[in-house]
PDB file of C-alpha atoms and ligand atoms in Angstrom:
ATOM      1  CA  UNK A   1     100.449   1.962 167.820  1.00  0.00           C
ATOM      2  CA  UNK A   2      98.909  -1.448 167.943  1.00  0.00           C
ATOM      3  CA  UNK A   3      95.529  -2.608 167.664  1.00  0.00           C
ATOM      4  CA  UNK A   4      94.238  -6.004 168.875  1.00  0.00           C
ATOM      5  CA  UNK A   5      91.099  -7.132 166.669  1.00  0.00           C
ATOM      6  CA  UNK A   6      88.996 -10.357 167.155  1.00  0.00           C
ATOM      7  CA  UNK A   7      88.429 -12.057 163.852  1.00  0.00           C
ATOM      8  CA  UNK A   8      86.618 -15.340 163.675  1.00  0.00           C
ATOM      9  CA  UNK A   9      88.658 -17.586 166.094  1.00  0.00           C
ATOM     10  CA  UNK A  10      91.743 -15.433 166.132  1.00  0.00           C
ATOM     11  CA  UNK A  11      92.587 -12.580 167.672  1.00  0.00           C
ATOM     12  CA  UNK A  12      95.422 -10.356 165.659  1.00  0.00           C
ATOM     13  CA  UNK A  13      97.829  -8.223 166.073  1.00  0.00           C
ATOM     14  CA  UNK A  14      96.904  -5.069 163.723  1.00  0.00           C
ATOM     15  CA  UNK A  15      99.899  -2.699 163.256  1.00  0.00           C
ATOM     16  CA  UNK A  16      99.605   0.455 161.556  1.00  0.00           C
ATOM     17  CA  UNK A  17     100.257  -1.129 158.278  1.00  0.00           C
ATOM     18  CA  UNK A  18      96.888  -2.763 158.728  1.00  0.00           C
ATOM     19  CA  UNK A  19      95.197   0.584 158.192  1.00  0.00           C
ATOM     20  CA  UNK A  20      95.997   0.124 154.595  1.00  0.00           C
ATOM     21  CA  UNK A  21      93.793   1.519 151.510  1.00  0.00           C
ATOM     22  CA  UNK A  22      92.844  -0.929 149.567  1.00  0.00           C
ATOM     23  CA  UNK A  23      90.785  -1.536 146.298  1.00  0.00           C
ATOM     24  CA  UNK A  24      88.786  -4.451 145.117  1.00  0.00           C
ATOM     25  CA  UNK A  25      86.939  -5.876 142.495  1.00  0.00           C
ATOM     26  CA  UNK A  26      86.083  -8.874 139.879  1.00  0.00           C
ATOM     27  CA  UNK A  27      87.073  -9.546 137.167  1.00  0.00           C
ATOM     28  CA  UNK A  28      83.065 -10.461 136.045  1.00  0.00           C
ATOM     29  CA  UNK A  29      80.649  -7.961 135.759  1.00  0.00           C
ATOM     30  CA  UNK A  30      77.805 -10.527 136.091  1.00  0.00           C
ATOM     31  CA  UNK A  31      74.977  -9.178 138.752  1.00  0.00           C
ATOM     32  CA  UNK A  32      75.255 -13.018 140.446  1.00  0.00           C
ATOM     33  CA  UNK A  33      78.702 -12.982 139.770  1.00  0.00           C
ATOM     34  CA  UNK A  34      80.705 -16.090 142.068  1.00  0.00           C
ATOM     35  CA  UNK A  35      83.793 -13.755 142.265  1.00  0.00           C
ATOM     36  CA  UNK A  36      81.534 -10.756 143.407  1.00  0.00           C
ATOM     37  CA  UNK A  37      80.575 -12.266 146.046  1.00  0.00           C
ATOM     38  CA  UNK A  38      84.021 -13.530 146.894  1.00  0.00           C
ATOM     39  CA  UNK A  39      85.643  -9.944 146.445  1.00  0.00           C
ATOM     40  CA  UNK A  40      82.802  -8.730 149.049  1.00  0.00           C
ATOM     41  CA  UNK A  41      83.069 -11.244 151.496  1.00  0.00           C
ATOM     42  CA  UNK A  42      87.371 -10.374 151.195  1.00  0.00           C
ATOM     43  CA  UNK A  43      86.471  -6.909 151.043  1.00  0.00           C
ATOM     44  CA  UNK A  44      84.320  -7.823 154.663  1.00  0.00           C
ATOM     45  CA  UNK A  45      87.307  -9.116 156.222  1.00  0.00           C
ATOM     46  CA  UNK A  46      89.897  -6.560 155.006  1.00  0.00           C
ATOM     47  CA  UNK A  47      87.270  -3.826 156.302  1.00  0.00           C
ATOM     48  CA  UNK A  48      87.718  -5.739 159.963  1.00  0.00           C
ATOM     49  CA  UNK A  49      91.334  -6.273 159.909  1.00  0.00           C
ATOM     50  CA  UNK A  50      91.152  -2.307 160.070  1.00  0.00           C
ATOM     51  CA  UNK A  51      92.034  -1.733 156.477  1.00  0.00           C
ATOM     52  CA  UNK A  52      90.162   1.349 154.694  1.00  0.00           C
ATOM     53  CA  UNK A  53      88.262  -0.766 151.154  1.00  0.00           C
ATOM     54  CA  UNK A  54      86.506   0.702 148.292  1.00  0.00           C
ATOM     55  CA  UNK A  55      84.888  -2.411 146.605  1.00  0.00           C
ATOM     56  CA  UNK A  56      83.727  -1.182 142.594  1.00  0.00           C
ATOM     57  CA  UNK A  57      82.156  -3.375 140.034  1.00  0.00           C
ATOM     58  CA  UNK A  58      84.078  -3.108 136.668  1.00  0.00           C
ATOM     59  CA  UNK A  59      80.441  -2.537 135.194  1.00  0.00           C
ATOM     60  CA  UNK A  60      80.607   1.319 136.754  1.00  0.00           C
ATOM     61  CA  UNK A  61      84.115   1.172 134.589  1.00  0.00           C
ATOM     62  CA  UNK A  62      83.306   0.473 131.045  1.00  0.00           C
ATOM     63  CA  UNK A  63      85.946   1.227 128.647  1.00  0.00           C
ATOM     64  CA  UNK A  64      86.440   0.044 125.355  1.00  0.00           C
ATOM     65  CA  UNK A  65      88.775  -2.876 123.964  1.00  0.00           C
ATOM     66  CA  UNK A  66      92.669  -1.491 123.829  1.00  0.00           C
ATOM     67  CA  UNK A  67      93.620  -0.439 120.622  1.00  0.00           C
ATOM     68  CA  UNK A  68      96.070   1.453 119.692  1.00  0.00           C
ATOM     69  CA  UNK A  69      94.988   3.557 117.320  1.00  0.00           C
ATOM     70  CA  UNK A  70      92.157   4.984 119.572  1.00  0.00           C
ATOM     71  CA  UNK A  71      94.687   5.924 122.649  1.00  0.00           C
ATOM     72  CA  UNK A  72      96.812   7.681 119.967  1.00  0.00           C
ATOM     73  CA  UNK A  73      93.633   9.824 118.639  1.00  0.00           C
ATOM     74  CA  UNK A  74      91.139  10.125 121.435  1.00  0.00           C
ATOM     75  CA  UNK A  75      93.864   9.824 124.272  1.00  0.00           C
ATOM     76  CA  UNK A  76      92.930   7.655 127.732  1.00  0.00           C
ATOM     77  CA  UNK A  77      89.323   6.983 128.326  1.00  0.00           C
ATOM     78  CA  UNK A  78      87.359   8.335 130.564  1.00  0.00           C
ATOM     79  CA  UNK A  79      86.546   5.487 132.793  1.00  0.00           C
ATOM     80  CA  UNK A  80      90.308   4.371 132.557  1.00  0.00           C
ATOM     81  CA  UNK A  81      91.542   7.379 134.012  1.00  0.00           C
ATOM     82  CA  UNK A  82      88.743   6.968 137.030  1.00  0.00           C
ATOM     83  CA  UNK A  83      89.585   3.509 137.273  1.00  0.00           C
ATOM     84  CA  UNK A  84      93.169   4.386 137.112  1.00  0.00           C
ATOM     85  CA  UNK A  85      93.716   6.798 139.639  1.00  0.00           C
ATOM     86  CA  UNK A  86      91.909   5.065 141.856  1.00  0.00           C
ATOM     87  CA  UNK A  87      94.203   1.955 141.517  1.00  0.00           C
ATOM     88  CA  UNK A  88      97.398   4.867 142.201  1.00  0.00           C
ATOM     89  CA  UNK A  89      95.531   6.247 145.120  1.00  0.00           C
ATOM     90  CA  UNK A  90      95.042   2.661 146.910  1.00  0.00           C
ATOM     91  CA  UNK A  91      97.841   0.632 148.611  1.00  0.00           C
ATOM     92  CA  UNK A  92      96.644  -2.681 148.162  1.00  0.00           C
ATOM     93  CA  UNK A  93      94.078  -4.174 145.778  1.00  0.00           C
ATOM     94  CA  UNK A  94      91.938  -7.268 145.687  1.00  0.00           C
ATOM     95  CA  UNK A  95      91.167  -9.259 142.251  1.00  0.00           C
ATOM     96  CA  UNK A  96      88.522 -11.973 141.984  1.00  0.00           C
ATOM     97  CA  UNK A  97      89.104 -13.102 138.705  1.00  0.00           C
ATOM     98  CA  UNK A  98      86.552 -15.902 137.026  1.00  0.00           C
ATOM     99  CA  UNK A  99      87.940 -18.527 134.886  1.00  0.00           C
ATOM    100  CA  UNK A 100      87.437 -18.184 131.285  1.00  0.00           C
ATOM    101  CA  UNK A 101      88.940 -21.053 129.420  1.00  0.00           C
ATOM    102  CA  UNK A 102      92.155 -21.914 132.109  1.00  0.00           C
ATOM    103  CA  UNK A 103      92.525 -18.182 131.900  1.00  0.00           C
ATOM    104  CA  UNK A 104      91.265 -14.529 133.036  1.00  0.00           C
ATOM    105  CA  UNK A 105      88.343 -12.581 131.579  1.00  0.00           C
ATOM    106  CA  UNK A 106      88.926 -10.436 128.565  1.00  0.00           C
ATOM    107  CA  UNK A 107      87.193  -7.771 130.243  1.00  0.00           C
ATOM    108  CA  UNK A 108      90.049  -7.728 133.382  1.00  0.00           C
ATOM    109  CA  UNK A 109      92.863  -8.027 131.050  1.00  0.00           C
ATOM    110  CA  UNK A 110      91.985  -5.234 128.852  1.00  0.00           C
ATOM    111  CA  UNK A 111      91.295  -3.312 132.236  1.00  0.00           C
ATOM    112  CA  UNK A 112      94.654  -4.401 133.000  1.00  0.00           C
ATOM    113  CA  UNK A 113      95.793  -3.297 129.521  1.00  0.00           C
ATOM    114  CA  UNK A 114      94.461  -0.073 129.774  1.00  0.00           C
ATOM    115  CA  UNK A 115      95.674   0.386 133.599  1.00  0.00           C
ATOM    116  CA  UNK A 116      99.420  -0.478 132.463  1.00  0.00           C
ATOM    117  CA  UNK A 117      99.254   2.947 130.279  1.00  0.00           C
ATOM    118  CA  UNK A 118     100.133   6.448 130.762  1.00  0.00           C
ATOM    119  CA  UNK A 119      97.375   8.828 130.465  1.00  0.00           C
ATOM    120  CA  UNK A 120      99.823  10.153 127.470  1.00  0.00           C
ATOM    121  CA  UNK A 121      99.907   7.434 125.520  1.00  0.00           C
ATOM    122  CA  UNK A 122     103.094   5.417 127.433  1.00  0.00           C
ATOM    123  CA  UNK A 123     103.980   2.226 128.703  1.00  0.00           C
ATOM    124  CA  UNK A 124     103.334   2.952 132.692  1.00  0.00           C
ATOM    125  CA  UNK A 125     103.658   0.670 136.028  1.00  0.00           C
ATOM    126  CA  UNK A 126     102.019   3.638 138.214  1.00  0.00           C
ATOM    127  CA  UNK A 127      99.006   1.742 139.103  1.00  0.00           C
ATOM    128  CA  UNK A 128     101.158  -1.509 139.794  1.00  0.00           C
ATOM    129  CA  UNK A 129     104.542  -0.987 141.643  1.00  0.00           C
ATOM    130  CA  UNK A 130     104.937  -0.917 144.941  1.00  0.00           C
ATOM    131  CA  UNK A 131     100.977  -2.257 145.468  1.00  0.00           C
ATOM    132  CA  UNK A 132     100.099  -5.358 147.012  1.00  0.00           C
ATOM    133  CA  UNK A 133      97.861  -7.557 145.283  1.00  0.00           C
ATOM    134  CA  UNK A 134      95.967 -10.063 146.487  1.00  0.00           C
ATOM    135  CA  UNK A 135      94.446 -12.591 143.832  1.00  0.00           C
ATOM    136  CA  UNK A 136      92.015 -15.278 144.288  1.00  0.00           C
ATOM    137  CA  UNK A 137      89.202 -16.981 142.118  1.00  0.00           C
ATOM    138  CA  UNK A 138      85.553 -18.758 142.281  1.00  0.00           C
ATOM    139  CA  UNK A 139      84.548 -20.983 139.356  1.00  0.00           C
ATOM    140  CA  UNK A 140      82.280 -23.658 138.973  1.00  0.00           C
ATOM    141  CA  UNK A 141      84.832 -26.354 138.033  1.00  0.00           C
ATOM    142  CA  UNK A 142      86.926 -28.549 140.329  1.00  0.00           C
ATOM    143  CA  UNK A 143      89.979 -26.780 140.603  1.00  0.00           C
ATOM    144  CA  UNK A 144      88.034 -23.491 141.161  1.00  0.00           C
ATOM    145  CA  UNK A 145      90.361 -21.641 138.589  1.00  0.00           C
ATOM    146  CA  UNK A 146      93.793 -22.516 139.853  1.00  0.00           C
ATOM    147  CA  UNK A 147      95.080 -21.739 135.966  1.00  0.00           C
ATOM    148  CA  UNK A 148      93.753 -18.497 135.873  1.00  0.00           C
ATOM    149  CA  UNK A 149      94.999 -17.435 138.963  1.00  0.00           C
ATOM    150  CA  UNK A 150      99.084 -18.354 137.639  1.00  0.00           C
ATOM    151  CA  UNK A 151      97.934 -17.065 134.327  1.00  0.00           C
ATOM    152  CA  UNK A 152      96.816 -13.348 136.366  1.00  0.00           C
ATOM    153  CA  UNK A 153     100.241 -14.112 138.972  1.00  0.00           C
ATOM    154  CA  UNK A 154     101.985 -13.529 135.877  1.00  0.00           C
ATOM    155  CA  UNK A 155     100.978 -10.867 134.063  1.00  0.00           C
ATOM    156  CA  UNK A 156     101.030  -8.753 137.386  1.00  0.00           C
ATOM    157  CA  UNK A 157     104.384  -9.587 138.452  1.00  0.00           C
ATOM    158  CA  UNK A 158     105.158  -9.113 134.533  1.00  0.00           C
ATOM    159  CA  UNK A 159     104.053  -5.204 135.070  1.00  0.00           C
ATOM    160  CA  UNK A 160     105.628  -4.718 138.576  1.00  0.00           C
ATOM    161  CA  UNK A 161     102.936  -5.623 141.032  1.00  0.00           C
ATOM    162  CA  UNK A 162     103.820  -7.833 143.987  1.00  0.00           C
ATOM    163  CA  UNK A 163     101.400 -10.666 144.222  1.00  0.00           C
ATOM    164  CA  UNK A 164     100.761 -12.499 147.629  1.00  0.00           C
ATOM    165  CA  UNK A 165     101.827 -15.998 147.894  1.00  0.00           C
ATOM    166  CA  UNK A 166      98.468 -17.251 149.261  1.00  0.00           C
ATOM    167  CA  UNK A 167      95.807 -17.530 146.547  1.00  0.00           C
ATOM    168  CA  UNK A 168      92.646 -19.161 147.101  1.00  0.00           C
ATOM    169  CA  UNK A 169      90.500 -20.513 144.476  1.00  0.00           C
ATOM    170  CA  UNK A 170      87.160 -22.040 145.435  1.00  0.00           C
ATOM    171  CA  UNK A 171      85.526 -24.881 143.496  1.00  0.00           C
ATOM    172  CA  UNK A 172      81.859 -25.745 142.714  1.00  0.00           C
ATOM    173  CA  UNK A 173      81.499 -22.251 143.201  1.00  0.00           C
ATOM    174  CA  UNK A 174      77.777 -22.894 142.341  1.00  0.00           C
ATOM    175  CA  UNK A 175      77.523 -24.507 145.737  1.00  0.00           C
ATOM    176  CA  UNK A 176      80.248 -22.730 147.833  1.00  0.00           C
ATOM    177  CA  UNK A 177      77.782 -19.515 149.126  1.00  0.00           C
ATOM    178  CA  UNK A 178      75.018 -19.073 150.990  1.00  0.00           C
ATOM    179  CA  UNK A 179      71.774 -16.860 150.562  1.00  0.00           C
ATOM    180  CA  UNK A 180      73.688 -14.165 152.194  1.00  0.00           C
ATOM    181  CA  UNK A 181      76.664 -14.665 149.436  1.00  0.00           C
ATOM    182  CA  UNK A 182      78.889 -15.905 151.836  1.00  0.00           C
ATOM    183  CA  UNK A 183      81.516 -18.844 151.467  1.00  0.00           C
ATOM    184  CA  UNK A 184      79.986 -21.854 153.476  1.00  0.00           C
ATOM    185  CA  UNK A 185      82.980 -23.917 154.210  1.00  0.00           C
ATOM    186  CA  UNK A 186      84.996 -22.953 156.887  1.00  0.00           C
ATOM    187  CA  UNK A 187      88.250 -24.275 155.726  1.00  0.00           C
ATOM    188  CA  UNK A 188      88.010 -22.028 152.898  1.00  0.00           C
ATOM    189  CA  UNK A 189      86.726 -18.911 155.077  1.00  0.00           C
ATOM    190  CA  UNK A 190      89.832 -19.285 157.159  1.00  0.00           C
ATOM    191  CA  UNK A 191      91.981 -19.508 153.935  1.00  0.00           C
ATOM    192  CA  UNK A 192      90.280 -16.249 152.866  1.00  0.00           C
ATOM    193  CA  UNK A 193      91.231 -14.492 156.108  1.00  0.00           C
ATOM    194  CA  UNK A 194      94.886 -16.014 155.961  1.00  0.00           C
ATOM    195  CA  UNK A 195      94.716 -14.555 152.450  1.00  0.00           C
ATOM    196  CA  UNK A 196      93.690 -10.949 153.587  1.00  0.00           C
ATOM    197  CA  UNK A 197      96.050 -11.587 156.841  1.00  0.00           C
ATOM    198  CA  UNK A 198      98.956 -12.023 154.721  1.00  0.00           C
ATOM    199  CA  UNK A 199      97.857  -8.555 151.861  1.00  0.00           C
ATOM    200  CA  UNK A 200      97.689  -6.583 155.271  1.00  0.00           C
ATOM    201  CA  UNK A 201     100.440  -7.836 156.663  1.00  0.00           C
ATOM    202  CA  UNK A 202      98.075  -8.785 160.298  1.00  0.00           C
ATOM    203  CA  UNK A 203     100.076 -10.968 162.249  1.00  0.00           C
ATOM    204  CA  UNK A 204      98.206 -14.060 164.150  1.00  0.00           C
ATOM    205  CA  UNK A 205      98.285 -13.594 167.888  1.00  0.00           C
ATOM    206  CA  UNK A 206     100.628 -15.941 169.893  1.00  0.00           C
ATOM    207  CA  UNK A 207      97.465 -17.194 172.017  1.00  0.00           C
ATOM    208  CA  UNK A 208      94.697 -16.802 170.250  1.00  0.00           C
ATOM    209  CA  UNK A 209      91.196 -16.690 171.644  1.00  0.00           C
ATOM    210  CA  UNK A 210      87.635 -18.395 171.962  1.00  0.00           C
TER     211      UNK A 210
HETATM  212  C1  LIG B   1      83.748 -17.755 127.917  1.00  0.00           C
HETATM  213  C2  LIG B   1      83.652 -18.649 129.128  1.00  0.00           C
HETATM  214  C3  LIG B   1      84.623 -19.605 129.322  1.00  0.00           C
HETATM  215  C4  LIG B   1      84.574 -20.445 130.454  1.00  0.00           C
HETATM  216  N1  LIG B   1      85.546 -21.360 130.664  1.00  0.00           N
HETATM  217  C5  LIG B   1      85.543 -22.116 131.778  1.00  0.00           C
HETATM  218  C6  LIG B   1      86.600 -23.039 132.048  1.00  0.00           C
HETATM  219  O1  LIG B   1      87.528 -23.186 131.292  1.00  0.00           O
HETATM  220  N2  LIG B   1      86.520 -23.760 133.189  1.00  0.00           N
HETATM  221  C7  LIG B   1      85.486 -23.609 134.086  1.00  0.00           C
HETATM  222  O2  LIG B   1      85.478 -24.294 135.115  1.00  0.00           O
HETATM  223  N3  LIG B   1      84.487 -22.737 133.852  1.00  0.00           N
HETATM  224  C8  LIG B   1      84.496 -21.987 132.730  1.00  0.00           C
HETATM  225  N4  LIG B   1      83.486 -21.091 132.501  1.00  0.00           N
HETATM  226  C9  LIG B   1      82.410 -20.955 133.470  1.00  0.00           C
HETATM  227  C10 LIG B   1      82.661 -19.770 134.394  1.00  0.00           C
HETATM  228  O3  LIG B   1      83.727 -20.070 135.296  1.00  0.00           O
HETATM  229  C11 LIG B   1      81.369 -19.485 135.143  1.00  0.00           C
HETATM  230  O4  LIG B   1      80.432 -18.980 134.205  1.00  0.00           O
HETATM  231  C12 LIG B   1      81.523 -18.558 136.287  1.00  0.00           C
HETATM  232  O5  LIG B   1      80.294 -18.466 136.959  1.00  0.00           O
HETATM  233  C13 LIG B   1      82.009 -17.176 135.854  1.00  0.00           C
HETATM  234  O6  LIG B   1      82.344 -16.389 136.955  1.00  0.00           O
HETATM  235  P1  LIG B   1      81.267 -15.435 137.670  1.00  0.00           P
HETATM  236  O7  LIG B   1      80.297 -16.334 138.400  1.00  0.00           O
HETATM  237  O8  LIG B   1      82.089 -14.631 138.620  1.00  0.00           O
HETATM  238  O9  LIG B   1      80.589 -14.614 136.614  1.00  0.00           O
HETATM  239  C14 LIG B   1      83.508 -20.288 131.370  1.00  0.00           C
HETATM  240  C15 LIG B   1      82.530 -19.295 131.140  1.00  0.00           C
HETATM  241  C16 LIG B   1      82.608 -18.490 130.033  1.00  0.00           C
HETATM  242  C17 LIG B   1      81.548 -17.428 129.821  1.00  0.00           C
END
């Protein structure tokens, strides 16, 4: 089964892989957050390239710094487990992931810390392997977190996730969104939607339309 779907410009080519559950979230809890905005307007475009997206905000997730000790006594948090599962039960999932000093937030990587356990206490790559992961960054600076994007590349390949090729980051970040929260420039829309093309595996049309 195929479906056609008019995105923007382009009309696609949705196969069945299209219809893909996917997760997504930022790696910034902050309510005016650059990357939560990002991860919605990604989340907006996965929803009408057909695929099925649960967008969360880590701030629903709490859970407390890893450490070792506390996993050994008290076993997997709560909210880890949610958060967890969740990751298991999704095919695909979308990180926005601020910059913090060239690198990621300490609150994703200890969610990523905590998601790369067992809820028995073990090394796991459950919530990892065989996902898609699409990665991409806002940030006020001019190279709109480019570092933190290899930095996050990295430790998800590192863990067994397969990380798309296409990454956007968007500079000036402060300027880059409207009222509504949505990315101004179209040259960096369309990279978002080539982004979210290539997670969900939507092929470009060979004429494309309007
Ligand atoms: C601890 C910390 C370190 C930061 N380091 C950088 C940096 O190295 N480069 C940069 O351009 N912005 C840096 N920033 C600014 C953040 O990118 C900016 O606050 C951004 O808005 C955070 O993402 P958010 O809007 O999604 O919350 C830093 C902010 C914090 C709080």
């Amino acid at each position: 089964m195929i479906k056609t779907l008019v995105v923007g410009c382009l009309t696609l080519i949705a196969p069945l892989s299209a219809e893909m559950k996917v997760l997504a979230f930022s790696g910034s809890t902050r309510a005016d957050s650059y990357n939560k905005k990002l991860v919605r307007e990604a989340a907006d475009i996965a929803k009408q390239m057909g695929a099925k997206v649960t967008v969360i905000d880590l701030k629903d997730y709490v859970m407390p710094l890893y450490d070792g000790d506390l996993e050994a006594k008290s076993g997997m948090p709560a909210n880890a487990k949610k958060l967890r599962k969740l990751m298991i039960g999704n095919d695909a999932i979308i990180i926005s992931s601020p910059n913090y000093n060239g690198s990621i937030s300490g609150t994703l990587k200890n969610v990523i810390d905590w998601m790369s356990r067992s809820e028995d206490g073990k090394p796991s790559r459950d919530a990892f392997k065989g996902k898609r992961f699409a990665i991409m960054s806002a940030s006020p600076g001019s190279t709109g977190g480019a570092r933190n994007l290899a930095h996050l590349d990295e430790i998800i390949g590192r863990i067994g996730g397969e990380v798309m090729p296409l990454q956007l980051s968007v500079p000036a970040a402060h300027n880059a969104f409207n009222a509504k929260g949505v990315l101004e420039d179209p040259a960096l829309k369309q990279a978002l939607k080539d982004e979210i093309a290539e997670l969900l595996q939507v092929q470009p049309a060979e004429a494309a339309t309007s």
